[in-house]
Amino acid sequence: MKKAKRNSLEARGWRVGSVAEFLVLSAEDAALVETKLALSGALRARREAKKLTQQQLAKLLKSSQSRVAKMEAGDPSVSVDLLLKGLFALGANPREVGRALHHAA
Amino acid sequence: MKKAKRNSLEARGWRVGSVAEFLVLSAEDAALVETKLALSGALRARREAKKLTQQQLAKLLKSSQSRVAKMEAGDPSVSVDLLLKGLFALGANPREVGRALHHAA
DNA sequence: AGAATATATGTCATATTTGACATAGTGTCA
DNA sequence: TGACACTATGTCAAATATGACATATATTCT
């Protein structure tokens, strides 16, 4: 995974810029991004499994549809905390989150 | 786990107050707290395994000793993002974090 | 004991994240 | 086609997290 990953990140708003700049995206940052993407994927999967709209999940979270969209898009403005709150609100537990992280990426 | 857990949380600065108030700590909130505690535990374990002081880890993270102390104490002012940054800076990867969550709590 | 080193706690200005809103895009059905 | 439901994207004031600092409390030496 190299150029494909970079494009995927850029598409999601990480604004990495040149390849050179991408290379300074440290391993730590990459791990954090990977983690966030795994969680946003799990969030969308769970929401869809429950046949909820983003609007409905937003209400559950006392948030807004636009923020839920950003959560699922892995937007950089979304914290891991918020993603976890979303997953837990959908009935996940820490063990399941652990499994999701362990398998993903 | 009931009163013991409440005391443990209060001791860590979650200021839960009365038992009645504790009961309104929803399952979602509890799951998030559990997650944070699992991560702070893992952080301390990794730091100590590497024989680093909080000061040294702070430098690595471009943060401060006091914040590292709060990270390891599971202080409510610390985000999951910051805990993950700490773990990744210590060489953990998302899979290992997943394992830690899956086993803990 | 006391000095040295490590960790904990409280506070605060600054930085980042948040919900909310507007609006644009996408898919579906008549 | 157009109306409808859902999702995506941009912006911003308010809320929350952050690093830094001072200082308190352990812990570990001699």
PDB file of C-alpha atoms (C1' of nucleotides) in Angstrom:
ATOM      1  CA  MET A   1       0.000   0.000   0.000  1.00  0.00           C
ATOM      2  CA  LYS A   2       1.529   3.262  -1.109  1.00  0.00           C
ATOM      3  CA  LYS A   3       0.036   5.530  -3.681  1.00  0.00           C
ATOM      4  CA  ALA A   4      -3.384   3.983  -3.249  1.00  0.00           C
ATOM      5  CA  LYS A   5      -3.292   4.701   0.448  1.00  0.00           C
ATOM      6  CA  ARG A   6      -2.165   8.248  -0.093  1.00  0.00           C
ATOM      7  CA  ASN A   7      -5.014   8.868  -2.495  1.00  0.00           C
ATOM      8  CA  SER A   8      -7.457   7.309  -0.094  1.00  0.00           C
ATOM      9  CA  LEU A   9      -6.251   9.592   2.665  1.00  0.00           C
ATOM     10  CA  GLU A  10      -6.351  12.671   0.503  1.00  0.00           C
ATOM     11  CA  ALA A  11      -9.816  11.821  -0.664  1.00  0.00           C
ATOM     12  CA  ARG A  12     -10.894  11.748   2.942  1.00  0.00           C
ATOM     13  CA  GLY A  13      -9.595  15.240   3.585  1.00  0.00           C
ATOM     14  CA  TRP A  14      -6.209  14.608   5.139  1.00  0.00           C
ATOM     15  CA  ARG A  15      -4.615  16.991   2.678  1.00  0.00           C
ATOM     16  CA  VAL A  16      -1.300  15.236   2.525  1.00  0.00           C
ATOM     17  CA  GLY A  17      -0.034  17.125  -0.499  1.00  0.00           C
ATOM     18  CA  SER A  18       3.059  15.887  -2.230  1.00  0.00           C
ATOM     19  CA  VAL A  19       4.501  12.431  -1.965  1.00  0.00           C
ATOM     20  CA  ALA A  20       7.393  13.952  -0.046  1.00  0.00           C
ATOM     21  CA  GLU A  21       5.005  15.388   2.471  1.00  0.00           C
ATOM     22  CA  PHE A  22       3.220  12.094   2.681  1.00  0.00           C
ATOM     23  CA  LEU A  23       6.436  10.457   3.732  1.00  0.00           C
ATOM     24  CA  VAL A  24       6.650  12.675   6.789  1.00  0.00           C
ATOM     25  CA  LEU A  25       3.335  11.334   7.902  1.00  0.00           C
ATOM     26  CA  SER A  26       4.991   9.383  10.687  1.00  0.00           C
ATOM     27  CA  ALA A  27       4.223   5.821  11.570  1.00  0.00           C
ATOM     28  CA  GLU A  28       2.432   7.115  14.652  1.00  0.00           C
ATOM     29  CA  ASP A  29       0.154   9.350  12.634  1.00  0.00           C
ATOM     30  CA  ALA A  30      -0.497   6.573  10.161  1.00  0.00           C
ATOM     31  CA  ALA A  31      -1.474   4.243  12.999  1.00  0.00           C
ATOM     32  CA  LEU A  32      -3.895   6.807  14.338  1.00  0.00           C
ATOM     33  CA  VAL A  33      -5.442   7.301  10.920  1.00  0.00           C
ATOM     34  CA  GLU A  34      -5.733   3.562  10.455  1.00  0.00           C
ATOM     35  CA  THR A  35      -7.453   3.297  13.787  1.00  0.00           C
ATOM     36  CA  LYS A  36      -9.899   6.037  12.955  1.00  0.00           C
ATOM     37  CA  LEU A  37     -10.737   4.496   9.606  1.00  0.00           C
ATOM     38  CA  ALA A  38     -11.330   1.118  11.222  1.00  0.00           C
ATOM     39  CA  LEU A  39     -13.674   2.730  13.724  1.00  0.00           C
ATOM     40  CA  SER A  40     -15.577   4.785  11.190  1.00  0.00           C
ATOM     41  CA  GLY A  41     -16.061   1.699   9.073  1.00  0.00           C
ATOM     42  CA  ALA A  42     -17.369  -0.198  12.062  1.00  0.00           C
ATOM     43  CA  LEU A  43     -19.675   2.686  12.877  1.00  0.00           C
ATOM     44  CA  ARG A  44     -21.222   2.772   9.440  1.00  0.00           C
ATOM     45  CA  ALA A  45     -21.570  -1.004   9.403  1.00  0.00           C
ATOM     46  CA  ARG A  46     -23.356  -1.008  12.748  1.00  0.00           C
ATOM     47  CA  ARG A  47     -25.635   1.851  11.851  1.00  0.00           C
ATOM     48  CA  GLU A  48     -26.634   0.242   8.583  1.00  0.00           C
ATOM     49  CA  ALA A  49     -27.125  -3.120  10.258  1.00  0.00           C
ATOM     50  CA  LYS A  50     -29.610  -1.407  12.543  1.00  0.00           C
ATOM     51  CA  LYS A  51     -31.302   0.264   9.564  1.00  0.00           C
ATOM     52  CA  LEU A  52     -30.839   3.693  11.039  1.00  0.00           C
ATOM     53  CA  THR A  53     -30.360   6.885   9.070  1.00  0.00           C
ATOM     54  CA  GLN A  54     -27.568   9.288   9.964  1.00  0.00           C
ATOM     55  CA  GLN A  55     -30.274  11.610  11.208  1.00  0.00           C
ATOM     56  CA  GLN A  56     -31.592   8.994  13.611  1.00  0.00           C
ATOM     57  CA  LEU A  57     -28.152   8.127  14.904  1.00  0.00           C
ATOM     58  CA  ALA A  58     -27.471  11.832  15.307  1.00  0.00           C
ATOM     59  CA  LYS A  59     -30.524  12.181  17.513  1.00  0.00           C
ATOM     60  CA  LEU A  60     -29.395   9.210  19.593  1.00  0.00           C
ATOM     61  CA  LEU A  61     -26.035  10.899  20.040  1.00  0.00           C
ATOM     62  CA  LYS A  62     -27.507  14.371  20.562  1.00  0.00           C
ATOM     63  CA  SER A  63     -25.458  15.418  17.595  1.00  0.00           C
ATOM     64  CA  SER A  64     -26.238  16.320  13.997  1.00  0.00           C
ATOM     65  CA  GLN A  65     -26.525  14.478  10.706  1.00  0.00           C
ATOM     66  CA  SER A  66     -23.573  16.365   9.305  1.00  0.00           C
ATOM     67  CA  ARG A  67     -21.338  15.304  12.133  1.00  0.00           C
ATOM     68  CA  VAL A  68     -22.379  11.691  11.768  1.00  0.00           C
ATOM     69  CA  ALA A  69     -21.531  11.923   8.083  1.00  0.00           C
ATOM     70  CA  LYS A  70     -18.100  13.227   9.029  1.00  0.00           C
ATOM     71  CA  MET A  71     -17.646  10.463  11.563  1.00  0.00           C
ATOM     72  CA  GLU A  72     -18.335   7.830   8.946  1.00  0.00           C
ATOM     73  CA  ALA A  73     -16.149   9.591   6.409  1.00  0.00           C
ATOM     74  CA  GLY A  74     -13.176   9.506   8.768  1.00  0.00           C
ATOM     75  CA  ASP A  75     -12.982  13.290   8.659  1.00  0.00           C
ATOM     76  CA  PRO A  76      -9.922  14.702  10.442  1.00  0.00           C
ATOM     77  CA  SER A  77     -12.139  16.933  12.552  1.00  0.00           C
ATOM     78  CA  VAL A  78     -13.602  13.884  14.284  1.00  0.00           C
ATOM     79  CA  SER A  79     -12.018  12.533  17.441  1.00  0.00           C
ATOM     80  CA  VAL A  80     -11.652   8.885  18.330  1.00  0.00           C
ATOM     81  CA  ASP A  81     -13.662   9.660  21.433  1.00  0.00           C
ATOM     82  CA  LEU A  82     -16.618  10.676  19.297  1.00  0.00           C
ATOM     83  CA  LEU A  83     -16.324   7.568  17.164  1.00  0.00           C
ATOM     84  CA  LEU A  84     -16.314   5.405  20.271  1.00  0.00           C
ATOM     85  CA  LYS A  85     -19.328   7.215  21.673  1.00  0.00           C
ATOM     86  CA  GLY A  86     -21.108   6.453  18.430  1.00  0.00           C
ATOM     87  CA  LEU A  87     -20.196   2.786  18.525  1.00  0.00           C
ATOM     88  CA  PHE A  88     -21.183   2.404  22.153  1.00  0.00           C
ATOM     89  CA  ALA A  89     -24.471   4.181  21.503  1.00  0.00           C
ATOM     90  CA  LEU A  90     -25.119   1.554  18.848  1.00  0.00           C
ATOM     91  CA  GLY A  91     -24.607  -1.191  21.397  1.00  0.00           C
ATOM     92  CA  ALA A  92     -20.993  -2.093  20.861  1.00  0.00           C
ATOM     93  CA  ASN A  93     -18.805  -2.789  23.865  1.00  0.00           C
ATOM     94  CA  PRO A  94     -15.064  -2.351  24.388  1.00  0.00           C
ATOM     95  CA  ARG A  95     -14.371  -5.979  23.557  1.00  0.00           C
ATOM     96  CA  GLU A  96     -16.039  -5.682  20.183  1.00  0.00           C
ATOM     97  CA  VAL A  97     -14.195  -2.477  19.465  1.00  0.00           C
ATOM     98  CA  GLY A  98     -11.022  -4.289  20.325  1.00  0.00           C
ATOM     99  CA  ARG A  99     -11.880  -7.022  17.885  1.00  0.00           C
ATOM    100  CA  ALA A 100     -12.617  -4.479  15.171  1.00  0.00           C
ATOM    101  CA  LEU A 101      -9.219  -2.871  15.655  1.00  0.00           C
ATOM    102  CA  HIS A 102      -7.448  -6.168  15.838  1.00  0.00           C
ATOM    103  CA  HIS A 103      -8.874  -7.380  12.565  1.00  0.00           C
ATOM    104  CA  ALA A 104      -8.964  -4.207  10.532  1.00  0.00           C
ATOM    105  CA  ALA A 105      -6.262  -2.315   8.720  1.00  0.00           C
TER     106      ALA A 105
ATOM    107  CA  MET B   1     -19.022  -4.475  40.375  1.00  0.00           C
ATOM    108  CA  LYS B   2     -20.920  -1.624  41.971  1.00  0.00           C
ATOM    109  CA  LYS B   3     -19.719   0.400  44.872  1.00  0.00           C
ATOM    110  CA  ALA B   4     -16.136  -0.623  44.275  1.00  0.00           C
ATOM    111  CA  LYS B   5     -16.288   0.621  40.706  1.00  0.00           C
ATOM    112  CA  ARG B   6     -17.878   3.874  41.773  1.00  0.00           C
ATOM    113  CA  ASN B   7     -15.111   4.485  44.286  1.00  0.00           C
ATOM    114  CA  SER B   8     -12.500   3.633  41.734  1.00  0.00           C
ATOM    115  CA  LEU B   9     -13.973   6.118  39.307  1.00  0.00           C
ATOM    116  CA  GLU B  10     -14.298   8.828  41.915  1.00  0.00           C
ATOM    117  CA  ALA B  11     -10.751   8.278  43.002  1.00  0.00           C
ATOM    118  CA  ARG B  12      -9.701   8.915  39.427  1.00  0.00           C
ATOM    119  CA  GLY B  13     -11.452  12.250  39.310  1.00  0.00           C
ATOM    120  CA  TRP B  14     -14.731  11.391  37.646  1.00  0.00           C
ATOM    121  CA  ARG B  15     -16.661  13.085  40.463  1.00  0.00           C
ATOM    122  CA  VAL B  16     -19.680  10.874  40.216  1.00  0.00           C
ATOM    123  CA  GLY B  17     -21.236  12.115  43.432  1.00  0.00           C
ATOM    124  CA  SER B  18     -24.143  10.200  44.877  1.00  0.00           C
ATOM    125  CA  VAL B  19     -25.025   6.620  44.081  1.00  0.00           C
ATOM    126  CA  ALA B  20     -28.125   7.943  42.356  1.00  0.00           C
ATOM    127  CA  GLU B  21     -26.003  10.089  40.104  1.00  0.00           C
ATOM    128  CA  PHE B  22     -23.735   7.160  39.473  1.00  0.00           C
ATOM    129  CA  LEU B  23     -26.637   5.213  38.136  1.00  0.00           C
ATOM    130  CA  VAL B  24     -27.218   7.785  35.423  1.00  0.00           C
ATOM    131  CA  LEU B  25     -23.712   7.131  34.187  1.00  0.00           C
ATOM    132  CA  SER B  26     -25.076   5.346  31.150  1.00  0.00           C
ATOM    133  CA  ALA B  27     -23.752   2.123  29.748  1.00  0.00           C
ATOM    134  CA  GLU B  28     -22.237   4.149  26.915  1.00  0.00           C
ATOM    135  CA  ASP B  29     -20.334   6.389  29.299  1.00  0.00           C
ATOM    136  CA  ALA B  30     -19.214   3.397  31.314  1.00  0.00           C
ATOM    137  CA  ALA B  31     -17.908   1.717  28.179  1.00  0.00           C
ATOM    138  CA  LEU B  32     -15.940   4.806  27.275  1.00  0.00           C
ATOM    139  CA  VAL B  33     -14.458   5.027  30.759  1.00  0.00           C
ATOM    140  CA  GLU B  34     -13.552   1.344  30.643  1.00  0.00           C
ATOM    141  CA  THR B  35     -11.863   1.889  27.324  1.00  0.00           C
ATOM    142  CA  LYS B  36      -9.875   4.824  28.596  1.00  0.00           C
ATOM    143  CA  LEU B  37      -8.754   2.951  31.682  1.00  0.00           C
ATOM    144  CA  ALA B  38      -7.640  -0.003  29.582  1.00  0.00           C
ATOM    145  CA  LEU B  39      -5.612   2.324  27.378  1.00  0.00           C
ATOM    146  CA  SER B  40      -4.036   4.258  30.231  1.00  0.00           C
ATOM    147  CA  GLY B  41      -3.047   0.995  31.838  1.00  0.00           C
ATOM    148  CA  ALA B  42      -1.482  -0.185  28.620  1.00  0.00           C
ATOM    149  CA  LEU B  43       0.337   3.123  28.285  1.00  0.00           C
ATOM    150  CA  ARG B  44       1.877   2.924  31.720  1.00  0.00           C
ATOM    151  CA  ALA B  45       2.840  -0.695  31.167  1.00  0.00           C
ATOM    152  CA  ARG B  46       4.560   0.110  27.883  1.00  0.00           C
ATOM    153  CA  ARG B  47       6.356   3.132  29.258  1.00  0.00           C
ATOM    154  CA  GLU B  48       7.648   1.216  32.255  1.00  0.00           C
ATOM    155  CA  ALA B  49       8.650  -1.725  30.083  1.00  0.00           C
ATOM    156  CA  LYS B  50      10.799   0.702  28.128  1.00  0.00           C
ATOM    157  CA  LYS B  51      12.231   2.161  31.335  1.00  0.00           C
ATOM    158  CA  LEU B  52      11.204   5.658  30.390  1.00  0.00           C
ATOM    159  CA  THR B  53      10.218   8.375  32.811  1.00  0.00           C
ATOM    160  CA  GLN B  54       7.059  10.393  32.252  1.00  0.00           C
ATOM    161  CA  GLN B  55       9.334  13.293  31.437  1.00  0.00           C
ATOM    162  CA  GLN B  56      11.039  11.322  28.665  1.00  0.00           C
ATOM    163  CA  LEU B  57       7.767  10.134  27.217  1.00  0.00           C
ATOM    164  CA  ALA B  58       6.487  13.701  27.383  1.00  0.00           C
ATOM    165  CA  LYS B  59       9.407  14.859  25.287  1.00  0.00           C
ATOM    166  CA  LEU B  60       8.750  12.115  22.756  1.00  0.00           C
ATOM    167  CA  LEU B  61       5.156  13.275  22.535  1.00  0.00           C
ATOM    168  CA  LYS B  62       6.040  16.975  22.561  1.00  0.00           C
ATOM    169  CA  SER B  63       3.889  17.240  25.632  1.00  0.00           C
ATOM    170  CA  SER B  64       4.556  17.686  29.321  1.00  0.00           C
ATOM    171  CA  GLN B  65       5.185  15.430  32.296  1.00  0.00           C
ATOM    172  CA  SER B  66       1.983  16.569  33.932  1.00  0.00           C
ATOM    173  CA  ARG B  67      -0.104  15.598  30.963  1.00  0.00           C
ATOM    174  CA  VAL B  68       1.532  12.189  30.778  1.00  0.00           C
ATOM    175  CA  ALA B  69       0.695  11.718  34.445  1.00  0.00           C
ATOM    176  CA  LYS B  70      -2.913  12.570  33.684  1.00  0.00           C
ATOM    177  CA  MET B  71      -2.932  10.196  30.742  1.00  0.00           C
ATOM    178  CA  GLU B  72      -1.783   7.337  32.939  1.00  0.00           C
ATOM    179  CA  ALA B  73      -4.211   8.314  35.684  1.00  0.00           C
ATOM    180  CA  GLY B  74      -7.147   8.104  33.305  1.00  0.00           C
ATOM    181  CA  ASP B  75      -7.965  11.740  33.981  1.00  0.00           C
ATOM    182  CA  PRO B  76     -11.242  12.875  32.384  1.00  0.00           C
ATOM    183  CA  SER B  77      -9.446  15.732  30.674  1.00  0.00           C
ATOM    184  CA  VAL B  78      -7.504  13.273  28.530  1.00  0.00           C
ATOM    185  CA  SER B  79      -8.876  12.176  25.173  1.00  0.00           C
ATOM    186  CA  VAL B  80      -8.662   8.707  23.735  1.00  0.00           C
ATOM    187  CA  ASP B  81      -6.827  10.261  20.803  1.00  0.00           C
ATOM    188  CA  LEU B  82      -4.051  11.399  23.109  1.00  0.00           C
ATOM    189  CA  LEU B  83      -3.816   8.001  24.745  1.00  0.00           C
ATOM    190  CA  LEU B  84      -3.523   6.365  21.343  1.00  0.00           C
ATOM    191  CA  LYS B  85      -0.847   8.830  20.276  1.00  0.00           C
ATOM    192  CA  GLY B  86       1.054   7.877  23.387  1.00  0.00           C
ATOM    193  CA  LEU B  87       0.757   4.161  22.728  1.00  0.00           C
ATOM    194  CA  PHE B  88       1.753   4.523  19.091  1.00  0.00           C
ATOM    195  CA  ALA B  89       4.715   6.671  20.046  1.00  0.00           C
ATOM    196  CA  LEU B  90       5.807   3.813  22.278  1.00  0.00           C
ATOM    197  CA  GLY B  91       5.730   1.444  19.350  1.00  0.00           C
ATOM    198  CA  ALA B  92       2.297  -0.107  19.685  1.00  0.00           C
ATOM    199  CA  ASN B  93       0.206  -0.675  16.576  1.00  0.00           C
ATOM    200  CA  PRO B  94      -3.555  -0.770  16.084  1.00  0.00           C
ATOM    201  CA  ARG B  95      -3.667  -4.551  16.338  1.00  0.00           C
ATOM    202  CA  GLU B  96      -2.014  -4.509  19.743  1.00  0.00           C
ATOM    203  CA  VAL B  97      -4.332  -1.783  20.926  1.00  0.00           C
ATOM    204  CA  GLY B  98      -7.196  -3.924  19.758  1.00  0.00           C
ATOM    205  CA  ARG B  99      -5.857  -6.839  21.731  1.00  0.00           C
ATOM    206  CA  ALA B 100      -5.513  -4.677  24.833  1.00  0.00           C
ATOM    207  CA  LEU B 101      -9.132  -3.569  24.556  1.00  0.00           C
ATOM    208  CA  HIS B 102     -10.353  -7.025  23.825  1.00  0.00           C
ATOM    209  CA  HIS B 103      -8.723  -8.502  26.891  1.00  0.00           C
ATOM    210  CA  ALA B 104      -9.108  -5.696  29.404  1.00  0.00           C
ATOM    211  CA  ALA B 105     -12.054  -4.559  31.451  1.00  0.00           C
TER     212      ALA B 105
ATOM    213  C1'  DA C   1      17.429  12.075  58.185  1.00  0.00           C
ATOM    214  C1'  DG C   2      17.792  14.808  53.710  1.00  0.00           C
ATOM    215  C1'  DA C   3      18.881  15.221  48.841  1.00  0.00           C
ATOM    216  C1'  DA C   4      17.677  13.731  44.384  1.00  0.00           C
ATOM    217  C1'  DT C   5      14.567  11.889  41.118  1.00  0.00           C
ATOM    218  C1'  DA C   6       9.981  10.623  39.706  1.00  0.00           C
ATOM    219  C1'  DT C   7       5.084  11.162  39.767  1.00  0.00           C
ATOM    220  C1'  DA C   8       0.634  13.648  40.966  1.00  0.00           C
ATOM    221  C1'  DT C   9      -2.530  17.652  41.043  1.00  0.00           C
ATOM    222  C1'  DG C  10      -4.382  22.320  40.082  1.00  0.00           C
ATOM    223  C1'  DT C  11      -4.770  26.163  36.983  1.00  0.00           C
ATOM    224  C1'  DC C  12      -4.905  28.671  32.704  1.00  0.00           C
ATOM    225  C1'  DA C  13      -4.325  30.661  27.899  1.00  0.00           C
ATOM    226  C1'  DT C  14      -4.458  28.609  23.556  1.00  0.00           C
ATOM    227  C1'  DA C  15      -5.750  25.031  20.285  1.00  0.00           C
ATOM    228  C1'  DT C  16      -8.814  21.614  18.713  1.00  0.00           C
ATOM    229  C1'  DT C  17     -13.355  19.475  18.545  1.00  0.00           C
ATOM    230  C1'  DT C  18     -18.269  19.988  18.672  1.00  0.00           C
ATOM    231  C1'  DG C  19     -23.256  20.637  17.281  1.00  0.00           C
ATOM    232  C1'  DA C  20     -25.723  23.305  14.335  1.00  0.00           C
ATOM    233  C1'  DC C  21     -26.869  25.315  10.209  1.00  0.00           C
ATOM    234  C1'  DA C  22     -26.974  25.951   5.144  1.00  0.00           C
ATOM    235  C1'  DT C  23     -26.566  23.825   1.058  1.00  0.00           C
ATOM    236  C1'  DA C  24     -24.898  20.527  -2.404  1.00  0.00           C
ATOM    237  C1'  DG C  25     -24.904  16.015  -4.078  1.00  0.00           C
ATOM    238  C1'  DT C  26     -26.918  11.159  -4.739  1.00  0.00           C
ATOM    239  C1'  DG C  27     -30.218   7.599  -5.302  1.00  0.00           C
ATOM    240  C1'  DT C  28     -35.134   6.106  -5.865  1.00  0.00           C
ATOM    241  C1'  DC C  29     -39.686   6.129  -7.157  1.00  0.00           C
ATOM    242  C1'  DA C  30     -43.866   7.892  -9.642  1.00  0.00           C
TER     243       DA C  30
ATOM    244  C1'  DT D   1     -38.998  14.939 -15.273  1.00  0.00           C
ATOM    245  C1'  DG D   2     -39.485  16.312 -10.191  1.00  0.00           C
ATOM    246  C1'  DA D   3     -40.349  15.348  -5.573  1.00  0.00           C
ATOM    247  C1'  DC D   4     -38.546  12.976  -1.818  1.00  0.00           C
ATOM    248  C1'  DA D   5     -35.257  10.831   1.521  1.00  0.00           C
ATOM    249  C1'  DC D   6     -30.645  10.273   2.555  1.00  0.00           C
ATOM    250  C1'  DT D   7     -25.799  11.566   2.657  1.00  0.00           C
ATOM    251  C1'  DA D   8     -21.779  14.850   1.926  1.00  0.00           C
ATOM    252  C1'  DT D   9     -19.337  19.230   2.591  1.00  0.00           C
ATOM    253  C1'  DG D  10     -18.272  23.921   4.288  1.00  0.00           C
ATOM    254  C1'  DT D  11     -18.499  27.219   7.986  1.00  0.00           C
ATOM    255  C1'  DC D  12     -18.617  29.026  12.670  1.00  0.00           C
ATOM    256  C1'  DA D  13     -19.517  30.126  17.689  1.00  0.00           C
ATOM    257  C1'  DA D  14     -19.279  27.550  21.754  1.00  0.00           C
ATOM    258  C1'  DA D  15     -17.443  23.696  24.229  1.00  0.00           C
ATOM    259  C1'  DT D  16     -13.640  20.761  25.378  1.00  0.00           C
ATOM    260  C1'  DA D  17      -8.724  19.195  25.323  1.00  0.00           C
ATOM    261  C1'  DT D  18      -3.995  20.630  25.313  1.00  0.00           C
ATOM    262  C1'  DG D  19       0.835  21.953  26.824  1.00  0.00           C
ATOM    263  C1'  DA D  20       2.959  24.521  30.147  1.00  0.00           C
ATOM    264  C1'  DC D  21       3.769  25.965  34.555  1.00  0.00           C
ATOM    265  C1'  DA D  22       3.875  25.844  39.689  1.00  0.00           C
ATOM    266  C1'  DT D  23       3.800  23.033  43.339  1.00  0.00           C
ATOM    267  C1'  DA D  24       2.666  18.934  46.111  1.00  0.00           C
ATOM    268  C1'  DT D  25       3.631  14.213  47.052  1.00  0.00           C
ATOM    269  C1'  DA D  26       6.037   9.798  46.555  1.00  0.00           C
ATOM    270  C1'  DT D  27      10.062   6.972  45.977  1.00  0.00           C
ATOM    271  C1'  DT D  28      14.870   5.859  46.148  1.00  0.00           C
ATOM    272  C1'  DC D  29      19.235   6.697  47.246  1.00  0.00           C
ATOM    273  C1'  DT D  30      23.344   7.577  50.869  1.00  0.00           C
TER     274       DT D  30
END
